[in-house]
Coordinates of C-alpha atoms in Angstrom, one line a residue:
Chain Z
X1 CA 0.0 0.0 0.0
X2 CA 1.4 3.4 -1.1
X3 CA 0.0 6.8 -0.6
X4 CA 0.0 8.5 -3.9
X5 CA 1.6 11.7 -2.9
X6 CA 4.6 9.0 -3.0
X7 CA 4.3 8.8 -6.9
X8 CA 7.5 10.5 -8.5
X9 CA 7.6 11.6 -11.7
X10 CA 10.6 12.5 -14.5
X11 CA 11.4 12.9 -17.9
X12 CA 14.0 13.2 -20.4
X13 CA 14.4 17.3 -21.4
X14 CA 17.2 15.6 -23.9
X15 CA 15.5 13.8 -26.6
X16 CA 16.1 10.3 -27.3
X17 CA 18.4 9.5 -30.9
X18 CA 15.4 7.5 -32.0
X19 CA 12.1 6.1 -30.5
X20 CA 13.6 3.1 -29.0
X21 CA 16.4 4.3 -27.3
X22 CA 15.7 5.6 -23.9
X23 CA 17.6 8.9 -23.0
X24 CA 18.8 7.5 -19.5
X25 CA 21.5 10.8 -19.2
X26 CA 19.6 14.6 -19.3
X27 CA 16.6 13.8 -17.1
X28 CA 14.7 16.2 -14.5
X29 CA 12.5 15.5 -12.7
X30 CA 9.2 17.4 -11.4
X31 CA 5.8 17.9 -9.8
X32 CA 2.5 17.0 -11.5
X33 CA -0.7 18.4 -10.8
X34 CA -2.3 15.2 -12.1
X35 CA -2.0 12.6 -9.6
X36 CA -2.6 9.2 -11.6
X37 CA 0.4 7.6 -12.8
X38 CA 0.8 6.5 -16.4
X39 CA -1.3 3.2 -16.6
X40 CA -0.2 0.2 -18.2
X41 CA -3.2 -1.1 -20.5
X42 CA -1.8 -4.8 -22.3
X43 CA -4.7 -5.5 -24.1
X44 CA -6.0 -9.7 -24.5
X45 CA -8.0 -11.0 -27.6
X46 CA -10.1 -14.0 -27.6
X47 CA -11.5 -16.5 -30.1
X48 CA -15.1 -15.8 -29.7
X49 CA -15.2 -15.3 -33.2
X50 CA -13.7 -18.1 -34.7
X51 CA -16.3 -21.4 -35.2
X52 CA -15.1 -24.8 -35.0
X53 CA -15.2 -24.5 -31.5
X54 CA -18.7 -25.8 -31.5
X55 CA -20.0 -23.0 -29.6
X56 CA -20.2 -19.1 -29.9
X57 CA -18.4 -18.9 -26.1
X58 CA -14.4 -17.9 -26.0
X59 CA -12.2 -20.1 -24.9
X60 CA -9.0 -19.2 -24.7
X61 CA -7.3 -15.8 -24.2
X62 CA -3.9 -14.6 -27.0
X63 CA -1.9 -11.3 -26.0
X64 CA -2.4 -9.0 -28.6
X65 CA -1.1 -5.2 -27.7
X66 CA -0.1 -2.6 -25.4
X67 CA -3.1 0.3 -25.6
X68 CA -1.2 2.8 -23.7
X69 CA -3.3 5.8 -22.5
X70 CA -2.3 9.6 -23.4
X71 CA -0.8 10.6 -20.1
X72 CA -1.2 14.0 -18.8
X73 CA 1.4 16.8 -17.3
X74 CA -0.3 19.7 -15.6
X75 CA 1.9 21.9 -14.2
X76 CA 1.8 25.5 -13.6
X77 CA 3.1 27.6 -16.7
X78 CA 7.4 28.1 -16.6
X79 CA 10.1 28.9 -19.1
X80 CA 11.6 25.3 -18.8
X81 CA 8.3 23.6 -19.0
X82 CA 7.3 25.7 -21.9
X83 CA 10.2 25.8 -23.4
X84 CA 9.8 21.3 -23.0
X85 CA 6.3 21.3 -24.3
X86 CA 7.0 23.8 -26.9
X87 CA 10.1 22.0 -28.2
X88 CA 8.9 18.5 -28.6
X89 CA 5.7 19.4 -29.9
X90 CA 6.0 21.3 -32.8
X91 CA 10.1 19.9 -33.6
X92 CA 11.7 22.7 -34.9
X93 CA 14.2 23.9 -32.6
X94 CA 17.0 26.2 -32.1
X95 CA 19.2 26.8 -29.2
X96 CA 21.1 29.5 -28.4
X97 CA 23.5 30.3 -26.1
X98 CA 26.6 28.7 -24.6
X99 CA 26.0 29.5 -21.2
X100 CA 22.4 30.3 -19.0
X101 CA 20.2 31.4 -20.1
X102 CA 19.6 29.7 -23.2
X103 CA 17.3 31.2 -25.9
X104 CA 14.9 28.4 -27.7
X105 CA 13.1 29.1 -31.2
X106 CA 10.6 26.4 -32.0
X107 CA 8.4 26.4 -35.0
X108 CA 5.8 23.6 -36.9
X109 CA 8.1 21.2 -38.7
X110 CA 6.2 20.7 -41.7
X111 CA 6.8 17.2 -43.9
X112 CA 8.6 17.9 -46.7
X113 CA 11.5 19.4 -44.7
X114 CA 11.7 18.0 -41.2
X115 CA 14.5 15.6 -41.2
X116 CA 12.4 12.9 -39.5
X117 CA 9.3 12.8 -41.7
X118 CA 6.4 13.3 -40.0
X119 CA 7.8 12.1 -36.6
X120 CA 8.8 14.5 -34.0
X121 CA 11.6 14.3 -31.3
X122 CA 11.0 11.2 -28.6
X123 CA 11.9 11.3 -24.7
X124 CA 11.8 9.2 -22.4
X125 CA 9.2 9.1 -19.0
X126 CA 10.1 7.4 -15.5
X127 CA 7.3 6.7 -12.8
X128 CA 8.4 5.4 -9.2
X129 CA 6.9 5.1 -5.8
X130 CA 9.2 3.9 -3.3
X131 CA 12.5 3.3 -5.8
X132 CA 15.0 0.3 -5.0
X133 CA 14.4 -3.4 -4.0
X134 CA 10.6 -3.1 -2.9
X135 CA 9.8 -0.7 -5.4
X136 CA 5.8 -0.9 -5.9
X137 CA 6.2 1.5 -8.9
X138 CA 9.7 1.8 -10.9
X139 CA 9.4 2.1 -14.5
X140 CA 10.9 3.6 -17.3
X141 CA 8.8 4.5 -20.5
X142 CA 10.3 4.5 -24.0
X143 CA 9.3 6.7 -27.0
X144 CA 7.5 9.2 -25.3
X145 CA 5.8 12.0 -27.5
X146 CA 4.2 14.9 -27.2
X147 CA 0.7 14.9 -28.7
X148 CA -1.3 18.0 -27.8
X149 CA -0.3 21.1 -24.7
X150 CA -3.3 23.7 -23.9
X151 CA -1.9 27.1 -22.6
X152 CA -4.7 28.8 -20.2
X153 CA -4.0 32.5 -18.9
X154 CA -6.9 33.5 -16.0
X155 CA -7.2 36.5 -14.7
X156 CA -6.8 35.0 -10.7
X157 CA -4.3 35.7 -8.6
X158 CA -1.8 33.1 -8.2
X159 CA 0.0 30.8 -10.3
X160 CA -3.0 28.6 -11.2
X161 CA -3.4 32.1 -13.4
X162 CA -0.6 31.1 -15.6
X163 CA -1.1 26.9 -16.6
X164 CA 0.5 24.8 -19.3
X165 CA -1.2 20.9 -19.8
X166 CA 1.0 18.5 -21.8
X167 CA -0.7 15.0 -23.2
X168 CA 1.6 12.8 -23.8
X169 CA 1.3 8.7 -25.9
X170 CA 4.3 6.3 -25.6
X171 CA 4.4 3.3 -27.6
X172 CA 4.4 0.2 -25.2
X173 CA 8.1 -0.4 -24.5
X174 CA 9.1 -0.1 -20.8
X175 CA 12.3 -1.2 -18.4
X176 CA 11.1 -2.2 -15.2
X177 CA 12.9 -1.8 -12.7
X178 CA 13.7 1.5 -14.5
X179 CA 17.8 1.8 -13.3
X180 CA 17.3 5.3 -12.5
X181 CA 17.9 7.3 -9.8
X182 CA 15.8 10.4 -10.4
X183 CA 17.7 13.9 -9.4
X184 CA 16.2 16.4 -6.6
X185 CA 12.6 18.2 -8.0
X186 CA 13.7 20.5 -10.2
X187 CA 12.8 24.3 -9.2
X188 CA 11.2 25.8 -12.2
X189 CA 11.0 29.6 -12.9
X190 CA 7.3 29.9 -13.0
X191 CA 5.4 32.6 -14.5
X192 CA 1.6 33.9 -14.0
X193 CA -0.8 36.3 -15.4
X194 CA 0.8 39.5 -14.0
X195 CA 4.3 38.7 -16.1
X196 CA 2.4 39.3 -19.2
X197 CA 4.8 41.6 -20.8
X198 CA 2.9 41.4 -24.5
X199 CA -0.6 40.6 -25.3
X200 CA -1.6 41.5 -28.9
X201 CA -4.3 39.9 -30.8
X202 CA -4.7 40.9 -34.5
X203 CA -3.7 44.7 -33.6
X204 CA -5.7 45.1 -31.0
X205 CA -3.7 45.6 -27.8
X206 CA -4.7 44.5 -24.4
X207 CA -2.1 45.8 -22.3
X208 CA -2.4 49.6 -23.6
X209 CA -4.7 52.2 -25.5
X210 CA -8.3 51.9 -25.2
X211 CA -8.8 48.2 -25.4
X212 CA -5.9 47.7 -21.8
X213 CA -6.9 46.4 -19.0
X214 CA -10.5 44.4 -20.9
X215 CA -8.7 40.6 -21.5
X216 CA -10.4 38.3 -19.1
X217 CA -8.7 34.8 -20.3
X218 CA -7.1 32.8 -23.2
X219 CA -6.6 29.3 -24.3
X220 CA -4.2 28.1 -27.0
X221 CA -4.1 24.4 -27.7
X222 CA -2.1 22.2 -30.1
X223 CA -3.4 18.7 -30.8
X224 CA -0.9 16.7 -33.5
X225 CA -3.6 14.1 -34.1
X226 CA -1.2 11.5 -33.8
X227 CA -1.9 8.3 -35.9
X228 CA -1.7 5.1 -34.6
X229 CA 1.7 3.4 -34.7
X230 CA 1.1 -0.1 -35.4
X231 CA 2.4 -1.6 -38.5
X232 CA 4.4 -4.3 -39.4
X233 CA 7.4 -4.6 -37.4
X234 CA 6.5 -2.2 -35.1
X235 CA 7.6 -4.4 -32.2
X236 CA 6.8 -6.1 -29.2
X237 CA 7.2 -5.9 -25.3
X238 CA 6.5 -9.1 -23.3
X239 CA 4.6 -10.4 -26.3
X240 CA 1.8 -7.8 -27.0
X241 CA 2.3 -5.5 -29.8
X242 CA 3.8 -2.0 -29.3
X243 CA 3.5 1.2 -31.3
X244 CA 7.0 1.9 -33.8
X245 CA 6.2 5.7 -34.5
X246 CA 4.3 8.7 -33.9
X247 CA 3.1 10.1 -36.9
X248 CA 1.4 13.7 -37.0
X249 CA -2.0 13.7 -38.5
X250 CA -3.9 17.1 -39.8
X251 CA -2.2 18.8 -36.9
X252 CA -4.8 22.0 -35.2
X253 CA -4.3 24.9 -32.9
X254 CA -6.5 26.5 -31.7
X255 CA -6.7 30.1 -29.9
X256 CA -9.9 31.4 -28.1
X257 CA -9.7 34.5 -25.7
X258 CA -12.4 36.4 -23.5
X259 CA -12.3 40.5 -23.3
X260 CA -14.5 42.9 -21.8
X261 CA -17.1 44.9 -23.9
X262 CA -17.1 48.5 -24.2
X263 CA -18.1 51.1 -26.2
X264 CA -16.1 50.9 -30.3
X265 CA -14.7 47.7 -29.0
X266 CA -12.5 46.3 -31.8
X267 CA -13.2 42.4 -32.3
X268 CA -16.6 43.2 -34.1
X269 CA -15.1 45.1 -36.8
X270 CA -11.7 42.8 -37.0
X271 CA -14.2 39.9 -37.4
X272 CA -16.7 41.3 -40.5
X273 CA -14.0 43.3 -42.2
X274 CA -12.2 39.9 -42.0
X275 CA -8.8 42.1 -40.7
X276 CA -5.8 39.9 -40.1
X277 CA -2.7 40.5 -37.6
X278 CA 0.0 39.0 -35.9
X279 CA -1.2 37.9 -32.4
X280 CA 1.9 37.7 -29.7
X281 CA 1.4 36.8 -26.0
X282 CA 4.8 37.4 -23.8
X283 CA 5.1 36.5 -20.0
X284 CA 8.5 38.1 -18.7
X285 CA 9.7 37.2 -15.1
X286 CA 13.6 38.1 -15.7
X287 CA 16.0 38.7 -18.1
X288 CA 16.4 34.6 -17.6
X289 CA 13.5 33.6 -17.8
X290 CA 10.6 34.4 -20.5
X291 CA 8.5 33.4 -22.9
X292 CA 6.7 34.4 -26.2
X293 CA 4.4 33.2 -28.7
X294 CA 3.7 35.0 -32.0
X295 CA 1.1 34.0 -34.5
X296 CA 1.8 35.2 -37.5
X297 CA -1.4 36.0 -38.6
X298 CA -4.8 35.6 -36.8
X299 CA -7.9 36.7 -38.2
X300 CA -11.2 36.2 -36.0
X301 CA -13.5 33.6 -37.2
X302 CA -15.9 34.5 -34.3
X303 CA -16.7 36.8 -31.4
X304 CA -19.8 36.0 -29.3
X305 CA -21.1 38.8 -26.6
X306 CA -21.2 36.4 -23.1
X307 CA -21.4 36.9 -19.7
X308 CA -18.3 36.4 -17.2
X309 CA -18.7 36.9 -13.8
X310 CA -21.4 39.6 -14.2
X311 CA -19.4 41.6 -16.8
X312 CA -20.5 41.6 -20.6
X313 CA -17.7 40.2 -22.7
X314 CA -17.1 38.9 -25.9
X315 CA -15.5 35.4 -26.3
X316 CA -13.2 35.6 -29.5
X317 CA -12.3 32.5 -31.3
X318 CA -9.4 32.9 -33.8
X319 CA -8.2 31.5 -36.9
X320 CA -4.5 31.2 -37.2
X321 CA -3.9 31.2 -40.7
X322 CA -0.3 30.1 -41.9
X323 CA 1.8 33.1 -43.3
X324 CA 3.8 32.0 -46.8
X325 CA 6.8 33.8 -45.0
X326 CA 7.0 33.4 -41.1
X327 CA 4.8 30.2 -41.2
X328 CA 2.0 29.8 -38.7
X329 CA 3.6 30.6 -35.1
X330 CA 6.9 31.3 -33.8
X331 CA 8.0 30.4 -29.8
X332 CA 10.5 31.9 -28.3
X333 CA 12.0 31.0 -24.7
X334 CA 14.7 32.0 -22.5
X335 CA 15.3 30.0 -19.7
X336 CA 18.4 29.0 -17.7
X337 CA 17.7 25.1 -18.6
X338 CA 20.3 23.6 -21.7
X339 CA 19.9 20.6 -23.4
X340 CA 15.6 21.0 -24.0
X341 CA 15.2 18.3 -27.1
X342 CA 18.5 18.5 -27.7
X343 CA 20.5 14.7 -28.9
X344 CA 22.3 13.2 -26.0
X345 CA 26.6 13.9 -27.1
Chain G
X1 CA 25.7 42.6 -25.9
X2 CA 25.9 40.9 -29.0
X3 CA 23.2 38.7 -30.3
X4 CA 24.1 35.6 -30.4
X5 CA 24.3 33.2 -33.5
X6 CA 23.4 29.9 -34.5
X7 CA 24.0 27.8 -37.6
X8 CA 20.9 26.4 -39.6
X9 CA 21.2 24.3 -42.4
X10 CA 18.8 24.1 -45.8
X11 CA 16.4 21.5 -45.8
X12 CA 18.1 20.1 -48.9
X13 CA 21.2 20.0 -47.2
X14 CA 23.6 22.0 -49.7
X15 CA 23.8 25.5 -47.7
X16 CA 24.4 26.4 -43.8
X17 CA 24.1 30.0 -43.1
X18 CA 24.9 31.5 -39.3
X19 CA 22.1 33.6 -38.0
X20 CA 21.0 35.8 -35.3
X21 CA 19.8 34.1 -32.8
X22 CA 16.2 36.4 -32.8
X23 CA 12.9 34.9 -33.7
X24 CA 12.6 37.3 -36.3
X25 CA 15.5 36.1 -37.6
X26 CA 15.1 32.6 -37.5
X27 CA 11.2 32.4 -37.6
X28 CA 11.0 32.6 -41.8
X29 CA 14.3 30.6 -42.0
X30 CA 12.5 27.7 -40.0
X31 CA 9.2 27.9 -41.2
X32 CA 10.6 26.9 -44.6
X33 CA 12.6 24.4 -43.4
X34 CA 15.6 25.2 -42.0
X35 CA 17.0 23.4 -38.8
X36 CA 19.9 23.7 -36.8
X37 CA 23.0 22.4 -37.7
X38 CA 26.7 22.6 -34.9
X39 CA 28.8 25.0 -35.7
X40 CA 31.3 23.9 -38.8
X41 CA 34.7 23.8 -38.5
X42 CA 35.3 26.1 -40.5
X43 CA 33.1 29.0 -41.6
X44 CA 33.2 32.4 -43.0
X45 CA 30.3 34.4 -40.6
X46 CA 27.9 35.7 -42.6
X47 CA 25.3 36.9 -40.5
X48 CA 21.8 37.3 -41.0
X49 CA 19.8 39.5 -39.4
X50 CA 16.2 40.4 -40.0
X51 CA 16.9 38.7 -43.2
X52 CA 19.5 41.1 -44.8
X53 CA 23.1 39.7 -45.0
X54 CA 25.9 41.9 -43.5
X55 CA 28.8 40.7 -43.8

């Protein structure tokens, strides 16, 4: 019997040279706001189907895969967790700098030029409770990816204003026990609502001029629609089947934000004279540690007048449209963490 | 405090150029296709910036 508080979690920053090779060397670890570990679904067929039995009834049980659930990381929004999620979800990275901070730039990798296809940068996931010789929970998880991360901004006090949720698939393959010794929870630099240094959407500025001080909330979400990875050869892990890639599907993002009404309020006219902008939202807690998303262009594809908390509002929901030039969004983060989806040397 | 620089290579391979390290900079670089490369051995800088070479 374990308490679940017990539960420790890491993961590989460093990404692993290819999706069956665990990155074992640049791990953190860190808290979780979800509390469930990473379940373990091996999935059994039967032969109800087949006749010849002389009866409709099963009656014999053959392995057939690992169904491995997506596996959530909620954590409060930080430059080293963004600059994680951001990284090794859309797989276009650069790093810069040879000491801290270092300065990530992550855009979309599209197909026809992203050295790996349509597969994106793997890392590798541990789950413990109680680590060593009567571990109830020691496991390490191989070919981790990133499938889909939801950015929420609130305006409450507190860092719960400021939250980044990361889904995560893996393909099947574990080590058990894991053979790692997870480091000390990492300390990350987080930020929250108040550290919002830029908050543009489609030229209409939130932070200054006459539409300042109206944004209620935000969320921007990436999903990469994964397809399933079974094929032949894909592999196998104590005789069940296991997932051999993670291939992006018709990849979506999504932005939708909430601002207060008031009188020539903007959104209206940005959304029937079908105006397009840049969109950029900035959180900036030090010259170590910040963060920034631009869209390259965002046109409004609806604004509905709502109710939030008593105050009339308008809830926007954009379209990002993708720029023939800068592409469709460009992240940038400084944070004093090296090595984010970078090859183990 | 100079910017600093990164190497990206072409996406067919046949060029590396060295970069300011600025999201402006390497945003349109990326977006077509572009991906970082280490440093070569040996490499005449030819910095971009805000996609103008100075050299």
């Amino acid at each position: 019997m374990a308490n679940i508080q017990e539960l420790l979690n890491g993961w590989s920053y460093g990404q692993q040279s290819n999706i069956t090779t665990p990155n074992t060397t640049a791990i953190w670890r860190h808290t979780n706001l979800n509390t469930k570990p990473w379940a373990q679904i091996p999935v059994n067929e039967d032969d109800r189907a087949e006749i010849g039995k002389g009866h409709e009834f099963p009656t014999q049980t053959f392995k057939s895969h690992y169904n491995m659930p997506t596996y959530e990381i909620s954590k409060y929004a930080s430059s080293e967790f963004l600059a994680w999620v951001m990284s090794f979800s859309l797989g276009n990275v650069t790093v810069a700098g040879s000491s801290a901070p270092y300065t990530y730039t992550v855009v979309p990798a599209m197909g026809a030029t992203n050295p790996t296809g349509l597969e994106l940068p793997y890392f590798s996931f541990i789950q413990q409770m109680r680590p060593g010789a009567s571990a109830i929970l020691d496991e390490l998880l191989v070919g981790c990816a990133l499938k889909s991360w939801k950015l929420s901004i609130k305006n409450s006090p507190g860092r719960a204003s400021a939250m980044c949720t990361a889904d995560c698939v893996t393909t099947g393959q574990y080590t058990s026990p894991s053979g790692i010794t997870l480091p000390t929870v990492y300390t990350p630099h987080e930020f929250n609502a108040g550290m919002i240094s830029t908050l543009t959407m489609n030229g209409i500025n939130y932070l200054s001029g006459g539409s300042g001080k109206q944004f209620v909330s935000m969320d921007a979400s990436w999903d990469n629609n994964f397809r399933p990875g079974f094929f032949p050869g894909s592999g196998t892990q104590d005789g069940y089947q296991i997932q051999g890639r993670f291939e992006w599907g018709d990849r979506a993002f999504a932005v939708q934000f909430v601002v207060r009404v008031q009188a020539g309020s903007e959104e209206y006219s940005n959304l029937i004279n079908q105006t397009t902008g840049t969109a950029t939202i900035a959180f900036t807690r030090d010259t170590n540690n910040s963060f920034s998303m631009e869209i390259q262009k965002m046109g409004f594809a609806a604004a509905e007048l709502s109710n939030t908390d008593g105050i009339a509002t308008i809830q926007v929901t954009g379209t990002q449209l993708y720029d023939p030039t800068n592409g469709l969004l460009t992240v940038s983060v400084t944070t004093p963490q090296s090595g984010i989806c970078q090859s183990a040397s | 405090m100079s910017v600093p620089t990164v190497f990206l290579e072409s996406p067919q391979g046949d060029e590396i150029k060295e970069v300011e390290a600025t999201a402006k900079s390497l945003g349109p670089l990326m977006a077509a296709g572009w991906h970082q490369v280490p440093a070569p051995a040996k490499h005449e800088t030819v910095i971009l910036a805000n996609s103008k070479e100075e050299k």
